[in-house]
Amino acid sequence: MHRVLLVTSVRIETSITLSITDMAEAAPIPEYRCLICTTPYKDPRKLPCGHTFCYRCLTSYIDAEHVTADEDRHYFPCPVCDAPSAPSDFSTDVSTWAECFPINTLYLNTTAEAADVHLCASCKRGKESSQAEVWCTDCGEKICKQCRIYHERNKTTANHRLVSFPSFVGGICDVMVNEICPSHDGKLLDVYCVDHSAMCCSVCVSVSHRHCNNVKPIEDVVRKTKTGQHTRETELKELSEETKKMLDDDDLGMTLLTFKENEVSAKMTNRIEQAKDKLDNLNVTFQSDLTDKCKAARQNISARRMSVNTFHTNSENSHLLMSHLEQQISERHKFFIREQTKIQISGHYRRMDQNTNKQPNRFYITFALGTIIDEIMKMTTLGNVDVASTISDVTQNANVCIGTMIETLLLTPSASTLEDSTSTSDLRGSLQYLTVPTTPVKAAVEVWTGSVSCVKTVDGSTLGGSPTPWLTGGIFTDNNELLMTDYINKRLLLFDDTYSYVREFNIDGYPTDIVRGRADDEVFVAENENEILKCKLRNGQLTLINKMRCSRGTWGIAVLGNNTLVGTYGSVKVKTVDGKVTKSIAKGGDHTYLATSPSSATVYHRDNNDVVCRRLDSDVEVYRYREPGLRNPIGIGLDRDDNAYVCGCHSGNVHLISADGSRGRVLVSKLSTINNPWCVVVHPTKQEFVVTSNQESTSLEVYKFKRK
């Protein structure tokens, strides 16, 4: 009896052991996932911005985007960061554009691959076939047993790191890391600017980093950071975890919304159980109202969740990539991948944050009974349902954590062992960023039916300076601060998120306009009507990088992709990064301000009393807005839907033009205390805009949309 029990016990143990082993073998291997379909990549294609998508997903997206936008457009925006992407040969059929982008070998999933025969690269060059047994991370080649002997004996390759094939995690092998400058085709990234933690080519150094004090050959940086360099795996893992919190919180918000919806619905249904036909009809009306409002709220959560989920997928991919890099590729390639990953995930985060930062994921339904049962037959409605919204603390905290980690990731120098230095600047003062708390977002007002009202005026006497300030251009910072040019007093003025004056920054010349550059911390300031200051806004400091000469009479400036646009008295000129004029568009009128739309590659400018919107790639006019009540249009601004806001300096009003130019309206027929409006700055997220005066006693007015 005891023997039987003993044998049975042994069998049970064996069974359990085998089951656990089988489960371990059956555990799914993590795979990189597409940022569109969020399923494992199939033929991953990498765009110039660094984001990667399945070939089929990218083809479908390009086709839909191209048809929606314009069949003659020669580019498309990245699905996650809106960066313009174009095929090498845009004359090919749109359906084949995705084939023009390279396969991202780093994101090739290997779960479905069989045990391929690995052939020695050296033997293949000798027209022989030998089974490879190791991978040289420095040479980037497979090596057989025989060649390995010579490889280890050769003085040049003796110290190379060899990895056996069973050691590969994720199948990273034969990886081609792109070392070509994304801004200058064909130029090799061979220099590293420690001041800006940026990989550069020779053109980048001569144009953008010639005043930097700590520019090193990239080989020196790789060599000095080779030992013990962190792969950012921990930070990317935390990034993924924080994004997962936002996803889970959005799911919880959806569940709570549904629960509250059902709860309110049940309350109302219980109240009308004994009512007759009229009460039933009123109930149907109520339920429809409730469903519509909750549907809109649910769509709100779904939209923001899609953006968060895409970023979560991107961060998981980055984390998975970094965790696989340690033993598979050379330190040089790891360095490039780290830097490229930081750039692309930062661009993606800005896009996600813009889409979700103010979008609520909590909706609270309040219920008010219309009347009492005794008077039910007199009722015309059962009551009102309203859905209030806010962003939960969990999501706010996770978003703050992600933003902080992204900022730390960008600011932490890869070349930590190199001596730090700071670029010089002839700009005085520094920017002090303010923390803006997240507030609940109300439903957007329809700009074509809503009205606007002046909510604040700023008197020029409160801004200092002599003579009276003349605010000629402005931008909103990431912290919702307003930074404006005061032409007459040779300074920049900073206002907080409530439009209260904070401080000034004196400069050497007369600033006419200011615009955000291509990078997060880049700012261009038009000065003295014939040059542009390229500056950096970083860590609360405004630093002059260099000065660029431009056409005489320049008042307005704008940036679109790799192009810098300047508006002069007689033309709009398009310039490359290195200052070369590639196009000149003739126009009439004096002071010319510009606005650009990255999503449609269009530029907006005046032509005498007309407002013209045209494609930058083809010069085709999208529309020409002409209205007798608009005289001397100067300031032009765009909202997030590409509606144009235009100041009529001589007509004393503000006009609104739709994105396609099919309709327009006089948004403000007469301003509160300004007679001759000059500049308009549209807030990127709030439904409000700032109008400045032509050196009147009131320097600026703030207008806000409201429902009629």
XYZ file of C-alpha atoms in Angstrom:
708
model
C 0.000 0.000 0.000
C 2.794 2.379 0.902
C 4.634 1.563 -2.302
C 1.588 2.406 -4.362
C 1.204 5.734 -2.623
C 4.872 6.509 -3.172
C 4.699 5.729 -6.870
C 1.523 7.760 -7.226
C 3.187 10.688 -5.547
C 6.129 10.531 -7.896
C 3.860 10.451 -10.906
C 1.947 13.450 -9.704
C 5.171 15.432 -9.253
C 6.328 14.433 -12.720
C 3.000 15.468 -14.183
C 3.137 18.839 -12.509
C 6.709 19.415 -13.670
C 5.824 18.636 -17.257
C 2.790 20.900 -17.140
C 4.826 23.828 -15.873
C 7.457 23.200 -18.521
C 4.818 23.055 -21.237
C 3.295 26.302 -19.978
C 6.678 27.998 -20.024
C 7.289 26.832 -23.554
C 3.827 27.961 -24.604
C 4.205 31.417 -23.067
C 3.899 34.041 -25.808
C 7.068 35.811 -26.872
C 6.686 39.617 -26.750
C 6.417 41.067 -30.234
C 6.701 44.558 -31.668
C 3.321 45.915 -32.622
C 2.149 48.288 -35.336
C 1.141 51.779 -34.191
C -1.988 51.685 -36.386
C -3.438 48.194 -35.944
C -1.530 47.487 -32.654
C -1.003 43.872 -33.772
C 2.395 42.253 -34.461
C 4.158 43.892 -37.378
C 3.842 42.430 -40.840
C 6.477 43.895 -43.174
C 7.282 46.934 -40.950
C 8.066 50.139 -42.833
C 9.861 53.055 -41.189
C 9.035 56.698 -41.974
C 11.679 59.483 -41.826
C 10.315 60.642 -38.450
C 11.183 57.236 -36.951
C 7.680 55.809 -36.517
C 7.041 52.341 -37.976
C 3.862 50.780 -39.405
C 2.782 47.599 -41.166
C 3.100 47.852 -44.932
C -0.617 47.196 -45.450
C -1.642 49.608 -42.686
C 0.594 52.325 -44.118
C -0.699 51.729 -47.654
C -4.333 51.989 -46.507
C -3.577 55.116 -44.481
C -1.736 56.841 -47.343
C -4.552 56.067 -49.752
C -7.233 57.394 -47.400
C -5.192 60.449 -46.400
C -4.269 61.266 -49.973
C -7.832 61.035 -51.285
C -9.182 63.047 -48.356
C -6.592 65.799 -48.666
C -5.660 66.325 -52.288
C -4.839 63.956 -55.099
C -2.040 66.258 -56.257
C -0.315 66.408 -52.892
C 3.152 64.837 -52.911
C 3.432 63.916 -49.250
C 1.365 62.675 -46.310
C 1.542 63.379 -42.553
C 2.763 60.678 -40.183
C -0.248 58.977 -38.539
C 1.069 59.662 -35.036
C 3.164 62.866 -35.130
C 1.973 64.612 -38.345
C 5.545 64.996 -39.622
C 5.450 65.313 -43.445
C 6.648 62.142 -45.210
C 7.254 61.788 -48.924
C 8.364 58.914 -51.168
C 11.688 59.165 -52.955
C 9.810 59.303 -56.245
C 6.406 60.909 -55.770
C 5.565 60.450 -59.454
C 4.811 56.791 -58.728
C 1.273 55.648 -58.016
C 0.045 56.448 -54.513
C -0.720 52.778 -53.895
C 3.027 52.010 -54.100
C 4.306 54.829 -51.880
C 4.646 52.574 -48.835
C 7.140 50.420 -50.758
C 9.476 53.429 -50.990
C 10.127 53.399 -47.252
C 12.724 51.000 -45.832
C 11.931 47.871 -43.876
C 12.664 48.406 -40.192
C 14.754 45.314 -39.482
C 14.721 46.125 -35.775
C 10.982 45.509 -35.642
C 10.919 42.258 -37.572
C 9.040 39.773 -35.394
C 10.543 36.284 -35.394
C 7.911 34.142 -33.680
C 6.753 32.651 -36.956
C 10.271 32.085 -38.345
C 11.729 28.627 -38.609
C 15.255 27.724 -37.594
C 16.929 29.229 -40.642
C 20.353 28.106 -41.795
C 22.842 30.852 -40.950
C 25.668 31.071 -43.451
C 29.078 32.561 -42.793
C 29.456 35.979 -44.449
C 33.206 35.557 -45.058
C 32.692 32.227 -46.776
C 29.886 33.631 -48.901
C 32.272 36.290 -50.207
C 34.574 33.438 -51.183
C 31.656 31.731 -52.929
C 31.547 29.021 -50.279
C 28.755 27.914 -47.943
C 29.543 27.245 -44.301
C 27.259 27.045 -41.295
C 27.753 30.125 -39.096
C 27.942 29.667 -35.349
C 28.504 33.199 -33.979
C 27.605 36.798 -34.736
C 30.227 39.565 -34.529
C 28.504 42.645 -33.105
C 31.331 44.952 -34.263
C 31.563 43.684 -37.854
C 27.836 42.982 -38.090
C 28.471 39.600 -39.733
C 27.834 35.910 -39.176
C 30.964 33.800 -38.794
C 31.553 30.049 -39.054
C 33.792 27.989 -36.796
C 36.813 28.138 -39.087
C 36.587 31.852 -39.808
C 36.115 32.483 -36.099
C 39.638 31.176 -35.482
C 41.139 33.695 -37.912
C 38.832 36.397 -36.580
C 40.119 35.944 -33.045
C 43.759 35.763 -34.166
C 43.628 38.887 -36.314
C 44.994 41.912 -34.451
C 42.273 44.182 -35.818
C 39.358 41.943 -34.840
C 40.752 40.137 -31.804
C 38.765 42.290 -29.352
C 35.472 42.093 -31.223
C 32.495 40.723 -29.289
C 31.144 37.413 -30.608
C 27.668 36.179 -29.694
C 26.361 32.689 -30.341
C 23.035 32.392 -32.167
C 21.141 30.716 -29.301
C 21.853 33.854 -27.244
C 19.875 36.113 -29.511
C 16.806 37.660 -27.925
C 14.126 38.715 -30.376
C 16.214 37.580 -33.337
C 18.132 40.838 -33.777
C 20.654 39.984 -36.461
C 21.792 41.535 -39.735
C 20.441 44.856 -38.445
C 21.021 47.927 -40.581
C 20.998 51.099 -38.468
C 20.394 54.301 -40.406
C 23.313 56.691 -39.935
C 22.183 59.243 -42.538
C 21.110 62.731 -41.400
C 17.286 63.046 -41.590
C 17.579 66.735 -42.531
C 20.290 66.496 -45.196
C 20.023 63.575 -47.601
C 23.226 61.625 -48.145
C 25.118 63.282 -45.279
C 26.528 60.944 -42.643
C 25.838 61.591 -38.959
C 29.460 61.774 -37.840
C 29.458 64.568 -35.225
C 27.797 64.881 -31.807
C 26.938 68.226 -30.183
C 27.189 67.702 -26.437
C 25.627 71.120 -25.784
C 22.359 70.037 -27.397
C 22.637 66.217 -27.142
C 22.213 66.046 -30.900
C 23.704 63.873 -33.630
C 24.792 66.056 -36.557
C 26.183 65.885 -40.050
C 28.679 68.360 -41.446
C 25.890 70.604 -42.751
C 24.102 70.607 -39.376
C 27.308 71.731 -37.669
C 27.994 74.531 -40.143
C 24.408 75.816 -40.082
C 22.982 75.136 -36.632
C 25.879 74.344 -34.295
C 28.743 76.544 -35.402
C 28.555 78.561 -32.178
C 28.456 75.497 -29.914
C 31.502 74.972 -27.710
C 31.449 71.200 -27.354
C 31.149 69.427 -30.684
C 32.863 66.035 -30.841
C 33.465 63.390 -33.496
C 30.813 60.760 -32.950
C 33.475 58.043 -32.792
C 34.959 59.752 -29.701
C 31.527 59.978 -28.090
C 30.768 56.317 -28.771
C 34.174 55.287 -27.456
C 33.900 57.338 -24.257
C 30.338 56.253 -23.535
C 30.872 52.628 -24.462
C 31.604 51.331 -20.992
C 28.595 51.120 -18.681
C 26.337 53.262 -20.840
C 22.691 52.847 -19.816
C 20.339 51.639 -22.558
C 17.323 53.632 -21.264
C 15.470 50.348 -20.774
C 14.378 51.323 -17.250
C 13.052 54.728 -18.304
C 11.186 53.278 -21.278
C 9.713 50.554 -19.098
C 8.443 53.208 -16.661
C 7.111 55.167 -19.629
C 5.169 52.120 -20.772
C 3.868 51.488 -17.261
C 2.651 55.062 -16.826
C 0.914 54.933 -20.211
C -0.720 51.653 -19.178
C -2.094 53.491 -16.143
C -3.709 56.019 -18.473
C -5.187 53.230 -20.588
C -6.537 51.411 -17.541
C -7.906 54.672 -16.189
C -9.658 55.399 -19.492
C -11.185 51.911 -19.364
C -12.317 52.576 -15.804
C -13.795 55.890 -16.908
C -15.730 54.089 -19.634
C -17.000 51.525 -17.126
C -18.020 54.184 -14.601
C -19.751 56.206 -17.291
C -21.732 53.172 -18.389
C -22.557 52.328 -14.776
C -23.789 55.866 -14.089
C -25.707 55.879 -17.341
C -27.454 52.660 -16.400
C -28.051 53.921 -12.876
C -29.717 57.129 -14.040
C -31.646 55.259 -16.700
C -32.957 52.813 -14.100
C -34.016 55.626 -11.770
C -35.999 57.288 -14.466
C -37.549 54.017 -15.633
C -38.668 53.183 -12.068
C -40.329 56.590 -11.765
C -42.461 56.105 -14.848
C -43.474 52.435 -14.488
C -47.150 53.275 -13.831
C -47.403 56.070 -16.373
C -49.597 55.766 -19.466
C -48.789 56.247 -23.131
C -47.813 59.873 -22.795
C -45.327 59.081 -20.045
C -43.852 56.278 -22.168
C -43.317 58.683 -25.047
C -41.610 61.190 -22.758
C -39.397 58.413 -21.440
C -38.286 57.557 -24.978
C -37.309 61.192 -25.484
C -35.370 61.223 -22.241
C -33.563 57.971 -23.005
C -32.576 59.248 -26.427
C -31.173 62.450 -24.911
C -29.256 60.461 -22.320
C -27.912 58.028 -24.907
C -26.788 60.787 -27.270
C -24.915 62.675 -24.561
C -23.301 59.567 -23.152
C -22.424 58.461 -26.663
C -20.644 61.754 -27.246
C -18.832 61.372 -23.934
C -17.924 57.784 -24.757
C -16.579 58.847 -28.128
C -14.473 61.442 -26.306
C -12.906 58.765 -24.124
C -12.477 56.415 -27.080
C -10.694 59.099 -29.089
C -8.221 59.939 -26.326
C -7.756 56.247 -25.517
C -6.775 55.566 -29.104
C -4.019 58.198 -28.880
C -2.837 56.879 -25.529
C -2.945 53.285 -26.750
C -0.858 54.154 -29.798
C 1.729 55.860 -27.611
C 1.618 52.926 -25.201
C 2.331 50.596 -28.092
C 5.189 52.820 -29.216
C 6.692 52.908 -25.713
C 6.329 49.128 -25.384
C 8.066 48.711 -28.713
C 10.879 51.007 -27.573
C 11.181 49.195 -24.268
C 11.218 45.819 -25.994
C 13.800 47.061 -28.481
C 16.105 48.379 -25.760
C 15.816 45.166 -23.766
C 16.897 43.205 -26.845
C 19.839 45.413 -27.810
C 22.308 44.637 -25.053
C 23.918 41.539 -26.586
C 22.987 41.742 -30.248
C 24.516 44.774 -31.929
C 27.541 46.990 -31.656
C 27.848 49.851 -29.230
C 27.821 52.253 -32.141
C 24.526 50.933 -33.433
C 23.076 50.907 -29.944
C 24.070 54.542 -29.630
C 22.309 55.486 -32.842
C 19.216 53.512 -31.917
C 19.056 55.127 -28.486
C 19.255 58.615 -29.921
C 16.769 57.897 -32.707
C 14.362 56.260 -30.249
C 14.479 59.301 -27.979
C 13.626 61.622 -30.873
C 10.759 59.593 -32.307
C 9.127 58.767 -28.980
C 9.414 62.420 -27.919
C 7.631 63.531 -31.102
C 4.956 60.915 -30.513
C 4.472 62.041 -26.908
C 3.964 65.643 -27.976
C 1.301 64.494 -30.379
C -0.385 62.310 -27.744
C -0.205 65.029 -25.111
C -1.716 67.571 -27.516
C -4.590 65.177 -28.266
C -5.272 64.042 -24.692
C -3.960 66.610 -22.212
C -7.244 68.497 -22.072
C -9.568 65.679 -23.077
C -11.602 64.337 -20.129
C -12.001 60.679 -19.240
C -14.474 61.122 -16.382
C -18.077 62.152 -16.972
C -20.581 62.691 -14.180
C -24.253 62.495 -14.929
C -26.598 64.644 -12.899
C -30.268 63.823 -12.845
C -33.132 66.218 -12.177
C -36.749 65.110 -12.127
C -38.981 67.444 -14.083
C -42.109 67.362 -11.908
C -44.152 65.170 -9.576
C -46.331 62.213 -10.520
C -49.581 64.004 -9.560
C -48.938 66.547 -12.305
C -47.606 64.062 -14.804
C -50.217 64.807 -17.433
C -49.156 68.446 -17.518
C -45.544 67.572 -18.244
C -43.836 68.410 -21.510
C -40.525 66.844 -20.479
C -39.415 64.262 -17.935
C -36.351 66.194 -16.868
C -32.908 67.101 -18.015
C -29.769 65.034 -18.193
C -26.317 66.584 -18.177
C -22.889 65.007 -18.377
C -20.140 66.869 -16.524
C -16.535 65.945 -17.179
C -13.086 66.077 -15.672
C -9.746 64.333 -16.022
C -9.046 61.886 -13.219
C -6.125 62.323 -10.826
C -4.662 59.005 -11.983
C -4.496 60.159 -15.599
C -3.233 63.621 -14.680
C -0.470 62.171 -12.524
C 0.477 59.583 -15.164
C 0.583 62.258 -17.861
C 2.780 64.484 -15.693
C 5.083 61.526 -15.029
C 5.317 60.742 -18.742
C 6.057 64.369 -19.595
C 8.745 64.527 -16.913
C 10.315 61.260 -18.093
C 10.296 62.432 -21.717
C 11.939 65.705 -20.706
C 14.528 63.853 -18.616
C 15.129 61.423 -21.465
C 15.824 64.285 -23.853
C 17.927 66.348 -21.478
C 20.042 63.494 -20.124
C 23.183 63.610 -22.283
C 24.277 60.375 -23.878
C 27.823 61.631 -23.769
C 27.774 61.922 -19.982
C 31.517 61.429 -19.644
C 32.308 64.427 -21.830
C 32.841 67.898 -20.462
C 29.705 70.030 -20.542
C 29.691 73.515 -21.975
C 27.153 76.220 -22.695
C 26.611 78.176 -25.858
C 26.972 81.918 -25.578
C 24.091 84.285 -26.093
C 23.686 88.026 -26.603
C 20.083 87.851 -25.430
C 19.527 89.131 -21.943
C 17.220 87.476 -19.409
C 15.734 84.031 -19.243
C 12.260 82.551 -19.509
C 10.660 81.316 -16.301
C 8.123 78.588 -17.035
C 4.937 78.396 -15.006
C 3.126 75.202 -14.113
C -0.437 75.226 -15.415
C -2.862 72.890 -13.633
C -5.105 70.679 -15.714
C -8.698 71.869 -15.755
C -11.885 70.180 -16.910
C -12.585 70.650 -20.614
C -16.001 71.780 -21.765
C -17.502 70.775 -25.061
C -16.143 72.880 -27.915
C -18.185 75.805 -29.184
C -19.006 75.683 -32.886
C -17.065 78.640 -34.302
C -19.630 79.241 -37.033
C -22.598 79.558 -34.697
C -21.004 80.689 -31.437
C -20.246 84.263 -30.508
C -17.074 85.825 -29.124
C -16.642 88.305 -26.332
C -13.715 90.293 -25.013
C -12.635 88.773 -21.687
C -9.539 90.866 -20.996
C -7.768 94.033 -22.121
C -4.163 94.972 -21.396
C -3.268 98.647 -21.285
C 0.114 99.568 -22.761
C 0.976 101.686 -19.721
C 1.156 98.529 -17.582
C 3.850 96.998 -19.798
C 6.512 99.655 -19.349
C 8.650 100.804 -22.228
C 8.718 104.077 -24.069
C 7.211 104.857 -26.511
C 3.877 102.998 -26.342
C 4.396 99.249 -26.931
C 3.710 97.889 -30.401
C 3.062 94.138 -30.211
C 3.636 92.871 -33.744
C 3.834 89.070 -33.364
C 3.339 86.291 -30.822
C 3.321 82.581 -30.013
C 1.928 80.370 -27.255
C 4.452 78.208 -25.402
C 3.897 74.646 -24.198
C 2.951 76.103 -20.795
C 0.161 78.234 -22.313
C 2.260 81.363 -21.812
C 2.126 84.100 -24.439
C 5.433 85.406 -25.820
C 5.156 88.540 -27.986
C 7.458 90.852 -29.902
C 7.441 94.550 -28.954
C 8.867 96.099 -32.106
C 9.152 99.680 -30.947
C 10.893 98.881 -27.623
C 13.287 96.176 -28.929
C 12.140 93.401 -26.585
C 10.065 90.269 -26.115
C 7.219 90.321 -23.579
C 6.083 87.286 -21.598
C 2.497 86.872 -20.340
C 1.244 84.011 -18.158
C -1.715 81.767 -18.949
C -4.129 84.433 -17.665
C -2.515 87.044 -19.944
C -0.951 88.910 -17.046
C 2.367 90.576 -17.832
C 5.306 88.680 -16.329
C 8.575 90.114 -17.641
C 10.547 91.341 -20.646
C 13.576 90.076 -22.582
C 15.612 92.766 -24.280
C 17.245 92.073 -27.639
C 19.616 94.039 -29.835
C 17.277 94.867 -32.715
C 13.659 95.564 -33.623
C 11.622 92.293 -33.574
C 8.757 92.103 -36.079
C 7.501 88.521 -35.678
C 8.150 85.291 -33.779
C 7.388 81.656 -34.646
C 8.088 78.236 -33.175
C 10.815 76.300 -34.973
C 11.111 72.705 -36.110
C 12.297 71.327 -32.773
C 10.501 71.555 -29.424
C 12.779 74.210 -28.016
C 13.467 76.173 -31.188
C 12.214 79.734 -31.752
C 12.737 82.066 -34.737
C 12.521 85.853 -34.291
C 12.412 88.208 -37.288
C 14.544 91.259 -36.487
C 15.314 94.599 -38.128
C 13.314 93.568 -41.222
C 16.373 91.822 -42.734
C 17.517 88.991 -40.442
C 16.176 86.084 -38.404
C 17.398 85.081 -34.961
C 17.445 81.347 -34.325
C 17.049 80.758 -30.581
C 16.589 77.922 -28.125
C 13.993 77.841 -25.346
C 15.394 75.270 -22.947
C 15.333 74.948 -19.156
C 13.968 78.452 -18.755
C 16.728 79.999 -20.854
C 16.404 81.858 -24.152
C 19.685 81.317 -25.998
C 20.739 82.784 -29.316
C 22.082 80.065 -31.644
C 22.806 82.081 -34.764
C 21.575 84.798 -37.081
C 20.375 84.341 -40.651
C 20.173 87.055 -43.244
C 16.860 87.376 -45.066
C 15.158 89.601 -47.597
C 14.779 93.285 -46.829
C 11.318 94.242 -45.636
C 10.697 90.963 -43.803
C 7.885 91.269 -41.265
C 6.237 87.862 -41.120
C 7.972 84.499 -40.744
C 6.682 80.909 -40.647
C 8.061 77.363 -40.652
C 6.743 74.444 -42.695
C 8.725 71.207 -42.673
C 12.316 72.010 -43.635
C 11.301 75.341 -45.162
C 11.438 78.773 -43.597
C 9.012 81.289 -45.135
C 9.421 85.064 -44.958
C 6.831 87.667 -45.902
C 8.143 90.863 -47.454
C 6.442 93.873 -48.980
C 6.315 92.357 -52.461
C 6.636 88.590 -52.090
C 6.621 85.460 -49.970
C 9.999 83.733 -50.139
C 10.643 80.081 -49.330
C 14.087 79.306 -47.903
C 15.874 76.057 -47.074
C 17.553 75.317 -43.742
C 20.850 76.714 -45.041
C 19.172 79.959 -46.178
C 18.881 79.293 -49.919
C 15.787 80.815 -51.568
C 13.981 78.085 -53.497
C 10.810 79.926 -54.406
C 9.428 83.453 -54.534
C 5.677 84.090 -54.645
C 4.691 87.556 -55.843
C 1.970 89.404 -53.925
C 0.696 92.903 -53.287
C 0.301 94.894 -50.080
C 2.764 96.083 -47.472
C 3.379 94.310 -44.172
C 2.982 90.588 -44.812
C 2.386 88.098 -42.030
C 2.144 84.361 -42.668
C 0.468 81.253 -41.300
C 1.172 77.633 -42.251
C -0.637 74.321 -41.854
C 1.652 71.255 -41.525
C -1.245 68.834 -42.105
C -2.066 70.254 -45.547
C 1.290 71.884 -46.468
C -0.426 75.199 -47.131
C 0.671 78.783 -46.541
C -1.651 81.735 -45.882
C -0.715 85.308 -46.835
C -2.231 88.578 -47.966
C -2.353 89.834 -51.541
C -3.435 93.452 -51.262
C -6.913 93.127 -49.649
C -7.290 89.409 -50.438
C -6.317 86.500 -48.205
C -4.730 83.669 -50.197
C -4.257 80.039 -49.191
C -1.928 78.061 -51.476
C -0.082 74.750 -51.628
C 3.589 75.131 -50.968
C 4.630 72.209 -53.168
C 2.681 73.237 -56.264
C 1.794 76.934 -55.713
C -1.827 76.045 -56.528
C -4.291 78.418 -54.869
C -6.629 76.522 -52.559
C -8.785 79.612 -52.174
C -8.725 83.394 -52.387
C -10.908 85.158 -49.823
C -12.154 88.562 -50.888
C -14.590 90.586 -48.812
C -15.283 94.341 -49.238
C -15.535 94.670 -45.452
C -11.946 93.411 -44.977
C -9.409 96.176 -45.650
C -5.651 95.941 -45.217
C -5.511 92.412 -43.745
C -2.310 92.055 -41.707
C -2.399 89.541 -38.848
C -3.253 85.916 -39.776
C -3.663 82.971 -37.386
C -4.960 79.389 -37.638
C -6.876 77.297 -35.137
C -6.524 73.524 -34.786
C -9.098 72.973 -37.560
C -7.194 75.265 -39.976
C -9.845 77.978 -39.811
C -8.100 81.306 -40.536
C -8.468 84.398 -38.308
C -7.577 87.646 -40.080
C -7.219 91.198 -38.722
C -8.419 94.035 -40.940
C -6.227 96.927 -39.807
C -8.121 99.621 -41.708
C -11.572 98.010 -41.415
C -11.107 97.525 -37.642
C -12.523 93.993 -37.528
C -11.595 90.297 -37.382
C -12.747 87.823 -40.047
C -13.021 84.037 -39.827
C -12.414 81.888 -42.955
C -13.119 78.153 -43.171
C -10.299 75.688 -43.905
C -11.453 75.185 -47.510
C -12.322 78.857 -48.057
C -15.948 78.018 -48.835
C -17.353 80.376 -46.221
C -16.392 83.299 -44.034
C -17.893 85.519 -41.385
C -17.114 88.742 -39.568
C -16.139 87.318 -36.222
C -15.619 90.668 -34.469
C -17.192 93.619 -36.249
C -15.784 96.190 -33.846
C -13.213 95.511 -31.149
C -13.714 96.638 -27.581
C -11.065 99.364 -27.275
C -8.878 98.823 -30.363
C -9.503 100.763 -33.576
C -6.762 99.336 -35.789
C -6.028 95.666 -35.020
C -2.580 94.497 -36.077
C -1.711 90.962 -34.973
C -3.859 87.931 -34.061
C -2.526 84.946 -32.073
C -4.855 81.926 -31.847
C -4.551 79.638 -28.834
C -3.656 76.081 -29.957
C -6.044 74.313 -27.540
C -8.397 76.845 -25.980
C -11.114 78.528 -27.999
C -9.715 82.008 -27.576
C -7.441 84.405 -29.434
C -5.430 87.563 -28.811
C -5.653 90.722 -30.931
C -3.040 93.493 -30.668
C -3.265 97.136 -31.713
C -1.251 99.385 -33.993
C 0.449 101.208 -31.098
C -2.756 102.352 -29.367
C -3.277 102.835 -25.629
C -4.704 99.299 -25.375
C -1.923 96.917 -26.374
C -3.978 93.738 -26.622
C -7.433 92.259 -26.142
C -8.351 88.636 -25.430
C -11.470 87.171 -27.052
C -13.192 83.923 -26.134
C -15.857 81.852 -27.870
C -19.173 81.246 -26.132
C -22.476 79.716 -27.089
C -25.206 82.059 -28.143
